[in-house]
Structure formats: C-alpha cells, structure tokens
Amino acid sequence: MGGYGQFCAVARALDVLGERWTLLIVRELMMGAASFSDIRRGLPRIPRATLSTRLRALRAAGIIDADYRLTDSGRDLAPVLQELARWAVNADSAALSEGDLDTAALTWDMQRRIDITELPDRPVVLALTFTDRPPMDRYFWLHLSPTGVNLCRDDTGAPVDLWLTAPTLALTRWWTGDLSWHELQHQPGVQLQGDATLRRRIPHWFKRYVFTPEALAGSSLR
C-alpha cells in the first residue's frame, strides 16, 4: 500500500529500492561487506534499526540472502549504481559539499581499496590526520602488509612509518579523482612525512575510489 501504484517500471523499481539508504547498502555489499558491522562501517551515519529494517526488505525482495550476500538480482544492480555515480559526477546539483565529508566513511573506503601487491614486503603504518575535524574524527591509522590491511581509530603504539596530514576536503577530492596525487600534495595544509622511499611509493598502494571519472569511463563495477 506504500508504493507508487504505477505500472511504470521505474516506479516499480523505486517501490523496492527507493527508501533512504537502500541502494547504499547494496553498494556496500557489492564492495565486499560481509556482515552487519561491515555495512555500518561503510555507512557510519545509518541508524542500527534502519539498517535492520532495510536488510529485511532487501531479503524479502530477493536482492540479498540470509548471509548478507547479493543474489543474482542484487548483482544486476551494479550498472544502476554505476550510472547514478556517472550522473552525480557530471551534475552540478550533485557536486561534493561540506555536508558530504565523513572521515570514517572515507578511511573505510581507503582501507578496502588497497592493492596489497604494491605494498612493501614488511608491515607499514600510515597515520592519517584530518586537520579540520574534531578529535573523535581526526585520527586514523592504516596498518598495511602484504598479508592484510587493518584500519584503526586508536593508536596501538606501533611505530608509524608515514604521517599524512590534510584537510578532509582535499583528501576526499584526491580519493574521488578530482585531484591527482601531485595536486593533492600542493593543496594548502597537506603534508606527508616519513621514509622517503615510502613517500614515493604511497600513491601506488591505493586503487582509489571505485567511481572516479577515470574508472567510470572504463570497466563495469560488476
């Protein structure tokens, strides 16, 4: 009874997918989230109750199964997400704004887009400091090694190899493809300190955001 009540295929799709957060949950599952907590780390602002409700609706619609895996129907939404991202990249009305900046979501996306084949053959700790955020959202540590990647919000005491300090907007614009690594380093307030060899290699460690303009011009998310 809460649907649009229209025969149009767009309306019928929105009856299933049009609720707030729904397509972003699908995005998280498509990016590899495998648990309730994984999804929340990718969507730090979603209320727990809302996530539970949306997951039940996605199961009922046959988009996910009971183990947080996308069904064939769910995986068929990959081109939908890609085209929405393409539209947002090109539409002035969807331009990146201050309200879109979230250090928790940004760093979580960074940690899942590490190319471990490019990492040194020893563990490396990258400390990230967002200069314009309050203390609870300012400090993050990426523990990187060829055997795994871990994102921490607390200092474990492990020696830090690299310190990257930046305003949130500058680092986000680099991540989304608006700035090159060279351009990022010349943004006001951006500093990279630590081992010189690691400083030269760091841009190769990241696969970058899945919907950069360059990626959207290439292969499918699927």
XYZ file of N, CA and C in Angstrom:
666
model
N 0.826 -1.209 0.000
C 0.000 0.000 0.000
C 0.859 1.258 0.000
N 2.157 1.129 0.313
C 3.021 2.298 0.361
C 3.714 2.577 -0.953
N 3.399 1.818 -2.009
C 4.072 2.009 -3.283
C 3.484 3.159 -4.077
N 4.050 3.342 -5.268
C 3.609 4.439 -6.124
C 2.312 4.130 -6.861
N 1.984 2.855 -6.972
C 0.747 2.491 -7.645
C 0.749 2.819 -9.120
N 1.890 2.633 -9.775
C 2.001 2.912 -11.203
C 2.571 1.695 -11.915
N 2.115 1.502 -13.169
C 2.623 0.380 -13.958
C 4.065 0.592 -14.405
N 4.519 1.850 -14.434
C 5.839 2.192 -14.954
C 6.937 1.384 -14.258
N 7.864 0.842 -15.040
C 8.943 0.030 -14.480
C 9.812 0.836 -13.518
N 10.000 2.130 -13.788
C 10.792 2.971 -12.877
C 10.102 3.053 -11.519
N 8.790 3.249 -11.522
C 8.036 3.322 -10.273
C 8.115 2.001 -9.518
N 7.994 0.884 -10.245
C 8.050 -0.422 -9.582
C 9.429 -0.687 -8.986
N 10.470 -0.240 -9.686
C 11.826 -0.383 -9.138
C 11.985 0.456 -7.876
N 11.445 1.657 -7.894
C 11.561 2.530 -6.726
C 10.723 2.029 -5.554
N 9.654 1.293 -5.825
C 8.904 0.657 -4.733
C 9.819 -0.245 -3.910
N 10.792 -0.864 -4.574
C 11.710 -1.788 -3.905
C 12.959 -1.075 -3.404
N 13.476 -0.141 -4.185
C 14.817 0.405 -3.944
C 14.842 1.872 -3.532
N 13.672 2.504 -3.468
C 13.644 3.949 -3.293
C 13.758 4.448 -1.867
N 13.720 3.558 -0.881
C 13.844 4.008 0.507
C 15.263 4.529 0.770
N 15.354 5.513 1.664
C 16.646 6.076 2.044
C 17.581 4.966 2.528
N 18.832 4.970 2.091
C 19.917 4.073 2.448
C 19.931 2.763 1.647
N 18.808 2.397 1.003
C 18.722 1.053 0.424
C 19.812 0.793 -0.610
N 19.970 1.680 -1.583
C 20.970 1.445 -2.625
C 22.393 1.558 -2.078
N 22.569 2.340 -1.022
C 23.900 2.417 -0.425
C 24.255 1.118 0.301
N 23.275 0.452 0.867
C 23.521 -0.865 1.454
C 23.929 -1.847 0.358
N 23.239 -1.796 -0.768
C 23.617 -2.638 -1.913
C 25.047 -2.320 -2.353
N 25.385 -1.023 -2.379
C 26.757 -0.631 -2.734
C 27.781 -1.262 -1.793
N 27.502 -1.222 -0.505
C 28.444 -1.796 0.465
C 28.614 -3.291 0.251
N 27.527 -3.985 0.005
C 27.615 -5.426 -0.236
C 28.370 -5.710 -1.530
N 28.185 -4.863 -2.522
C 28.889 -5.030 -3.778
C 30.386 -4.768 -3.613
N 30.731 -3.929 -2.636
C 32.137 -3.601 -2.380
C 32.801 -4.592 -1.432
N 32.051 -5.611 -1.009
C 32.661 -6.672 -0.231
C 32.227 -6.785 1.213
N 31.328 -5.920 1.685
C 30.834 -6.047 3.052
C 30.193 -7.422 3.233
N 30.514 -8.061 4.369
C 30.035 -9.427 4.585
C 29.332 -9.599 5.923
N 29.075 -8.488 6.621
C 28.419 -8.566 7.920
C 27.700 -7.250 8.209
N 26.855 -7.299 9.218
C 26.138 -6.098 9.671
C 27.130 -4.998 10.039
N 28.197 -5.355 10.761
C 29.168 -4.355 11.203
C 29.963 -3.795 10.033
N 30.266 -4.626 9.027
C 30.944 -4.131 7.830
C 30.115 -3.048 7.145
N 28.822 -3.306 7.017
C 27.938 -2.337 6.362
C 27.908 -1.036 7.155
N 27.850 -1.135 8.470
C 27.814 0.075 9.303
C 29.111 0.862 9.226
N 30.222 0.192 9.045
C 31.491 0.918 8.920
C 31.534 1.677 7.596
N 30.914 1.130 6.569
C 30.825 1.847 5.301
C 29.769 2.928 5.296
N 28.774 2.789 6.176
C 27.682 3.771 6.305
C 27.588 4.199 7.769
N 28.567 4.935 8.269
C 28.623 5.215 9.712
C 27.447 6.039 10.248
N 26.695 6.692 9.371
C 25.583 7.532 9.842
C 24.232 6.820 9.830
N 24.187 5.574 9.383
C 22.898 4.883 9.342
C 22.537 4.362 10.728
N 21.326 4.628 11.211
C 20.908 4.058 12.499
C 20.808 2.531 12.404
N 21.147 1.852 13.498
C 21.127 0.396 13.505
C 19.740 -0.149 13.155
N 18.712 0.468 13.715
C 17.349 -0.016 13.463
C 16.986 0.135 11.990
N 17.410 1.239 11.382
C 17.128 1.455 9.970
C 17.840 0.418 9.116
N 19.090 0.120 9.447
C 19.827 -0.891 8.695
C 19.134 -2.246 8.798
N 18.696 -2.603 9.988
C 17.995 -3.882 10.163
C 16.734 -3.936 9.308
N 15.982 -2.844 9.292
C 14.741 -2.787 8.509
C 15.025 -2.905 7.022
N 16.037 -2.194 6.555
C 16.356 -2.230 5.117
C 16.865 -3.613 4.704
N 17.646 -4.239 5.559
C 18.136 -5.581 5.230
C 16.981 -6.575 5.126
N 16.009 -6.458 6.024
C 14.847 -7.345 5.934
C 14.101 -7.130 4.628
N 13.971 -5.861 4.222
C 13.266 -5.556 2.975
C 14.040 -6.085 1.764
N 15.362 -5.984 1.797
C 16.174 -6.495 0.685
C 16.093 -8.013 0.596
N 16.026 -8.682 1.759
C 15.845 -10.141 1.732
C 14.483 -10.498 1.156
N 13.467 -9.791 1.598
C 12.113 -10.082 1.122
C 11.994 -9.858 -0.382
N 12.775 -8.910 -0.903
C 12.731 -8.612 -2.339
C 13.630 -9.550 -3.139
N 14.360 -10.444 -2.461
C 15.222 -11.378 -3.159
C 16.511 -10.765 -3.674
N 16.919 -9.635 -3.081
C 18.132 -8.950 -3.517
C 19.349 -9.447 -2.743
N 19.157 -9.846 -1.489
C 20.226 -10.458 -0.703
C 19.698 -11.740 -0.072
N 20.634 -12.591 0.366
C 20.227 -13.797 1.076
C 20.455 -13.613 2.575
N 20.263 -14.657 3.333
C 20.349 -14.552 4.791
C 21.771 -14.330 5.293
N 22.771 -14.525 4.432
C 24.173 -14.381 4.827
C 24.811 -13.100 4.293
N 23.978 -12.099 4.021
C 24.460 -10.798 3.534
C 25.160 -10.898 2.183
N 24.746 -11.849 1.369
C 25.313 -11.959 0.029
C 24.284 -11.510 -0.988
N 24.751 -10.801 -2.005
C 23.857 -10.400 -3.078
C 23.454 -11.612 -3.903
N 22.193 -11.667 -4.258
C 21.712 -12.683 -5.188
C 22.020 -12.216 -6.614
N 21.663 -13.017 -7.587
C 21.824 -12.588 -8.978
C 21.054 -11.297 -9.223
N 19.870 -11.210 -8.649
C 19.068 -9.993 -8.795
C 19.783 -8.787 -8.192
N 20.434 -8.990 -7.050
C 21.176 -7.901 -6.427
C 22.379 -7.483 -7.243
N 23.111 -8.455 -7.769
C 24.290 -8.139 -8.576
C 23.916 -7.428 -9.868
N 22.681 -7.642 -10.332
C 22.223 -6.952 -11.533
C 22.085 -5.444 -11.331
N 22.179 -4.994 -10.079
C 22.074 -3.559 -9.802
C 23.396 -2.817 -10.010
N 24.474 -3.533 -10.304
C 25.776 -2.874 -10.498
C 25.722 -1.760 -11.538
N 25.142 -1.984 -12.718
C 25.092 -0.893 -13.698
C 24.245 0.292 -13.226
N 23.238 0.011 -12.387
C 22.411 1.100 -11.846
C 23.259 2.014 -10.974
N 24.045 1.417 -10.074
C 24.913 2.206 -9.211
C 25.938 2.980 -10.036
N 26.477 2.335 -11.045
C 27.485 2.977 -11.876
C 26.899 4.189 -12.613
N 25.699 4.054 -13.128
C 25.095 5.166 -13.861
C 24.670 6.291 -12.922
N 24.241 5.967 -11.713
C 23.961 7.014 -10.732
C 25.228 7.790 -10.396
N 26.334 7.066 -10.222
C 27.611 7.731 -9.944
C 28.037 8.603 -11.125
N 27.858 8.113 -12.326
C 28.234 8.877 -13.514
C 27.420 10.171 -13.589
N 26.128 10.057 -13.300
C 25.273 11.251 -13.315
C 25.737 12.259 -12.266
N 26.067 11.773 -11.051
C 26.491 12.675 -9.974
C 27.798 13.379 -10.312
N 28.718 12.672 -10.961
C 29.998 13.271 -11.343
C 29.787 14.415 -12.334
N 28.768 14.298 -13.175
C 28.545 15.290 -14.232
C 27.512 16.347 -13.887
N 26.752 16.161 -12.814
C 25.652 17.078 -12.493
C 26.071 18.096 -11.437
N 25.934 19.374 -11.742
C 26.273 20.418 -10.777
C 25.454 20.295 -9.499
N 24.214 19.836 -9.624
C 23.337 19.741 -8.457
C 23.797 18.673 -7.467
N 24.684 17.783 -7.892
C 25.185 16.720 -7.004
C 26.664 16.910 -6.673
N 27.157 18.137 -6.796
C 28.575 18.410 -6.531
C 28.923 18.130 -5.069
N 30.165 17.741 -4.831
C 30.656 17.458 -3.481
C 30.562 18.712 -2.622
N 30.019 18.552 -1.403
C 29.860 19.690 -0.499
C 30.373 19.316 0.889
N 30.453 20.293 1.770
C 30.933 20.069 3.129
C 30.102 19.021 3.844
N 28.818 18.997 3.597
C 27.954 18.024 4.248
C 28.196 16.590 3.818
N 28.949 16.398 2.734
C 29.244 15.057 2.239
C 30.529 14.480 2.824
N 31.251 15.275 3.604
C 32.570 14.851 4.085
C 32.433 14.054 5.373
N 33.004 12.857 5.384
C 32.918 11.969 6.531
C 34.225 11.174 6.597
N 35.044 11.453 7.587
C 36.354 10.808 7.653
C 36.250 9.309 7.918
N 35.240 8.881 8.663
C 35.085 7.448 8.929
C 34.763 6.688 7.646
N 33.829 7.216 6.859
C 33.471 6.562 5.599
C 34.633 6.616 4.610
N 35.335 7.748 4.571
C 36.458 7.900 3.646
C 37.573 6.903 3.954
N 37.989 6.827 5.207
C 39.103 5.936 5.554
C 38.710 4.463 5.405
N 37.450 4.137 5.675
C 36.999 2.757 5.466
C 37.085 2.388 3.993
N 36.689 3.312 3.117
C 36.788 3.042 1.691
C 38.252 2.928 1.263
N 39.111 3.743 1.845
C 40.533 3.666 1.521
C 41.123 2.312 1.900
N 40.759 1.812 3.085
C 41.370 0.553 3.526
C 40.918 -0.640 2.699
N 39.736 -0.570 2.100
C 39.291 -1.710 1.296
C 39.711 -1.591 -0.168
N 40.405 -0.506 -0.487
C 40.867 -0.316 -1.858
C 42.398 -0.277 -1.913
N 43.029 -1.063 -1.050
C 44.481 -1.178 -1.034
C 44.908 -2.281 -2.009
N 45.911 -1.993 -2.814
C 46.496 -3.002 -3.691
C 47.668 -3.634 -2.940
N 47.421 -4.762 -2.306
C 48.454 -5.354 -1.454
C 49.676 -5.814 -2.249
N 49.504 -5.989 -3.562
C 50.663 -6.397 -4.377
C 51.672 -5.260 -4.515
N 51.259 -4.040 -4.224
C 52.154 -2.886 -4.342
C 52.808 -2.519 -3.004
N 52.418 -3.182 -1.924
C 52.944 -2.830 -0.612
C 54.367 -3.359 -0.428
N 55.135 -2.720 0.457
C 56.457 -3.269 0.795
C 56.315 -4.664 1.405
N 57.409 -5.395 1.457
C 57.353 -6.758 1.993
C 57.477 -6.786 3.511
N 57.233 -5.664 4.142
C 57.204 -5.577 5.603
C 55.993 -4.742 6.014
N 55.511 -4.876 7.250
C 54.379 -4.062 7.702
C 54.726 -2.574 7.696
N 53.735 -1.769 7.320
C 53.873 -0.312 7.288
C 52.664 0.293 7.982
N 52.895 1.327 8.778
C 51.798 2.046 9.425
C 51.731 3.454 8.840
N 50.550 3.790 8.319
C 50.270 5.118 7.786
C 49.302 5.821 8.733
N 49.747 6.936 9.329
C 48.889 7.720 10.218
C 48.238 8.845 9.429
N 46.917 8.945 9.530
C 46.152 9.989 8.836
C 45.606 10.970 9.866
N 45.830 12.256 9.626
C 45.304 13.302 10.498
C 44.508 14.291 9.650
N 43.239 14.452 9.989
C 42.364 15.396 9.290
C 42.305 16.684 10.106
N 42.944 17.714 9.609
C 43.197 18.914 10.409
C 41.951 19.705 10.759
N 40.868 19.523 10.014
C 39.666 20.336 10.215
C 38.548 19.580 10.941
N 38.846 18.424 11.483
C 37.826 17.615 12.151
C 38.014 17.657 13.660
N 36.940 17.430 14.425
C 37.086 17.329 15.882
C 37.894 16.085 16.244
N 38.443 16.027 17.456
C 39.352 14.927 17.827
C 38.812 13.527 17.540
N 37.521 13.287 17.772
C 36.985 11.933 17.592
C 36.972 11.490 16.123
N 37.041 12.438 15.194
C 37.022 12.113 13.765
C 38.302 12.546 13.061
N 39.354 12.823 13.815
C 40.566 13.405 13.231
C 41.664 12.384 12.966
N 41.792 11.360 13.806
C 42.967 10.484 13.763
C 42.594 9.061 13.347
N 43.345 8.546 12.365
C 43.159 7.172 11.885
C 44.532 6.590 11.574
N 44.629 5.271 11.696
C 45.874 4.574 11.397
C 45.580 3.403 10.472
N 46.295 3.335 9.356
C 46.204 2.195 8.445
C 47.426 1.309 8.652
N 47.178 0.071 9.059
C 48.240 -0.919 9.230
C 48.239 -1.786 7.971
N 49.310 -1.684 7.205
C 49.366 -2.283 5.876
C 50.456 -3.345 5.804
N 50.121 -4.472 5.227
C 51.124 -5.503 4.958
C 50.602 -6.375 3.830
N 51.489 -7.125 3.170
C 51.040 -7.999 2.074
C 50.051 -9.071 2.510
N 49.946 -9.312 3.806
C 49.022 -10.345 4.284
C 47.689 -9.784 4.768
N 47.539 -8.449 4.815
C 46.275 -7.894 5.259
C 46.358 -6.411 5.557
N 45.181 -5.815 5.701
C 45.050 -4.384 5.950
C 44.105 -4.187 7.116
N 44.461 -3.282 8.014
C 43.612 -3.014 9.173
C 43.533 -1.513 9.404
N 42.318 -1.019 9.599
C 42.085 0.392 9.895
C 41.786 0.530 11.377
N 42.522 1.415 12.047
C 42.331 1.640 13.482
C 41.979 3.101 13.748
N 41.121 3.295 14.746
C 40.805 4.652 15.188
C 41.524 4.997 16.488
N 42.249 4.029 17.020
C 43.046 4.247 18.231
C 44.503 3.905 17.924
N 45.399 4.645 18.545
C 46.825 4.411 18.379
C 47.210 3.132 19.120
N 47.667 2.150 18.382
C 48.049 0.880 19.004
C 49.461 0.927 19.591
N 50.171 1.990 19.323
C 51.549 2.095 19.778
C 52.567 1.570 18.790
N 52.104 1.019 17.668
C 53.029 0.531 16.644
C 53.761 1.718 16.020
N 55.027 1.556 15.703
C 55.785 2.656 15.094
C 55.147 3.102 13.779
N 55.053 4.407 13.599
C 54.460 4.976 12.391
C 55.560 5.229 11.362
N 55.312 4.801 10.121
C 56.282 4.986 9.039
C 56.003 6.241 8.228
N 54.718 6.568 8.065
C 54.321 7.732 7.284
C 53.226 8.482 8.012
N 53.291 9.831 7.947
C 52.258 10.686 8.515
C 51.687 11.531 7.385
N 50.389 11.368 7.110
C 49.712 12.188 6.105
C 48.721 13.095 6.826
N 48.932 14.394 6.708
C 48.084 15.391 7.357
C 47.405 16.206 6.268
N 46.079 16.357 6.366
C 45.364 17.051 5.283
C 43.993 17.525 5.748
N 43.459 18.594 5.160
C 42.042 18.914 5.336
C 41.191 17.814 4.695
N 40.023 17.588 5.240
C 39.174 16.494 4.758
C 38.801 16.656 3.293
N 38.462 17.877 2.886
C 38.039 18.084 1.502
C 39.160 17.745 0.529
N 40.382 18.145 0.846
C 41.499 17.882 -0.068
C 41.710 16.383 -0.266
N 41.732 15.623 0.830
C 41.963 14.186 0.703
C 40.789 13.500 0.013
N 39.580 13.961 0.284
C 38.399 13.387 -0.369
C 38.429 13.657 -1.869
N 38.820 14.859 -2.263
C 38.889 15.184 -3.695
C 39.944 14.351 -4.401
N 41.048 14.059 -3.719
C 42.024 13.146 -4.329
C 41.414 11.756 -4.464
N 40.757 11.284 -3.418
C 40.205 9.933 -3.431
C 39.172 9.763 -4.537
N 38.342 10.781 -4.748
C 37.273 10.672 -5.751
C 37.753 11.007 -7.160
N 39.032 11.338 -7.315
C 39.579 11.553 -8.646
C 39.582 12.984 -9.123
N 39.177 13.933 -8.276
C 39.193 15.347 -8.673
C 40.606 15.930 -8.652
N 41.487 15.338 -7.846
C 42.872 15.785 -7.756
C 43.805 14.613 -8.008
N 44.919 14.882 -8.671
C 45.972 13.879 -8.776
C 46.766 13.872 -7.470
N 47.618 12.878 -7.297
C 48.457 12.830 -6.101
C 49.370 14.053 -6.037
N 49.911 14.435 -7.181
C 50.771 15.623 -7.240
C 49.983 16.867 -6.822
N 48.763 17.000 -7.318
C 47.940 18.163 -6.970
C 47.562 18.151 -5.493
N 47.299 16.965 -4.964
C 46.972 16.865 -3.540
C 48.111 17.404 -2.688
N 49.322 17.031 -3.009
C 50.458 17.434 -2.200
C 50.704 18.940 -2.210
N 50.116 19.632 -3.186
C 50.278 21.086 -3.263
C 49.053 21.835 -2.750
N 48.104 21.099 -2.153
C 46.944 21.749 -1.548
C 47.341 22.348 -0.195
N 46.741 23.496 0.176
C 47.064 24.104 1.479
C 46.787 23.126 2.629
N 47.731 23.017 3.540
C 47.538 22.200 4.732
C 47.873 20.736 4.576
N 48.327 20.319 3.389
C 48.658 18.909 3.157
C 50.141 18.694 3.381
N 50.470 17.717 4.209
C 51.858 17.361 4.481
C 52.000 15.848 4.524
N 53.080 15.345 3.954
C 53.408 13.923 4.023
C 54.826 13.807 4.557
N 54.959 13.126 5.678
C 56.259 12.986 6.325
C 56.578 11.510 6.537
N 57.870 11.212 6.583
C 58.301 9.843 6.837
C 59.353 9.392 5.847
N 59.558 8.090 5.793
C 60.572 7.475 4.949
C 60.427 7.920 3.488
N 61.528 8.392 2.889
C 61.478 8.953 1.542
C 61.044 7.922 0.503
N 61.527 6.691 0.627
C 61.149 5.649 -0.335
C 59.656 5.352 -0.248
N 59.140 5.263 0.957
C 57.708 5.006 1.123
C 56.878 6.176 0.615
N 57.358 7.394 0.801
C 56.625 8.566 0.309
C 56.474 8.513 -1.210
N 57.495 8.036 -1.890
C 57.415 7.941 -3.350
C 56.455 6.840 -3.796
N 56.311 5.793 -2.979
C 55.513 4.642 -3.381
C 54.046 4.733 -2.977
N 53.726 5.574 -2.012
C 52.386 5.555 -1.426
C 51.251 5.708 -2.436
N 51.358 6.533 -3.480
C 50.208 6.613 -4.391
C 49.911 5.319 -5.121
N 50.900 4.422 -5.214
C 50.689 3.147 -5.897
C 49.967 2.123 -5.003
N 49.852 2.412 -3.722
C 49.223 1.454 -2.809
C 47.710 1.447 -2.919
N 47.150 2.515 -3.437
C 45.691 2.674 -3.423
C 45.102 2.492 -4.816
N 44.051 1.698 -4.888
C 43.313 1.529 -6.142
C 42.384 2.709 -6.409
N 42.200 3.530 -5.413
C 41.339 4.721 -5.477
C 39.854 4.314 -5.461
N 39.050 5.343 -5.368
C 37.596 5.226 -5.314
C 37.079 4.504 -6.563
N 36.125 3.624 -6.376
C 35.649 2.792 -7.479
C 34.915 3.609 -8.541
N 34.421 4.823 -8.176
C 33.681 5.642 -9.125
C 34.415 6.933 -9.497
N 35.730 6.896 -9.592
C 36.434 8.063 -10.124
C 35.992 8.268 -11.576
N 36.112 9.501 -12.096
C 35.767 9.704 -13.517
C 36.505 8.753 -14.443
N 37.771 8.480 -14.139
C 38.550 7.552 -14.947
C 37.969 6.148 -14.899
N 37.572 5.702 -13.693
C 37.000 4.364 -13.568
C 35.644 4.269 -14.274
N 34.856 5.327 -14.197
C 33.546 5.316 -14.832
C 33.645 5.240 -16.352
N 34.767 5.679 -16.883
C 34.982 5.605 -18.327
C 35.472 4.229 -18.762
N 35.769 3.378 -17.768
C 36.325 2.071 -18.077
C 35.363 0.934 -17.854
N 35.824 -0.071 -17.123
C 35.058 -1.301 -16.985
C 33.935 -1.164 -15.969
N 33.065 -2.148 -15.947
C 31.904 -2.166 -15.064
C 32.309 -2.502 -13.630
N 31.489 -2.031 -12.677
C 31.660 -2.373 -11.276
C 31.470 -3.870 -11.050
N 30.652 -4.489 -11.827
C 30.290 -5.896 -11.644
C 31.521 -6.791 -11.583
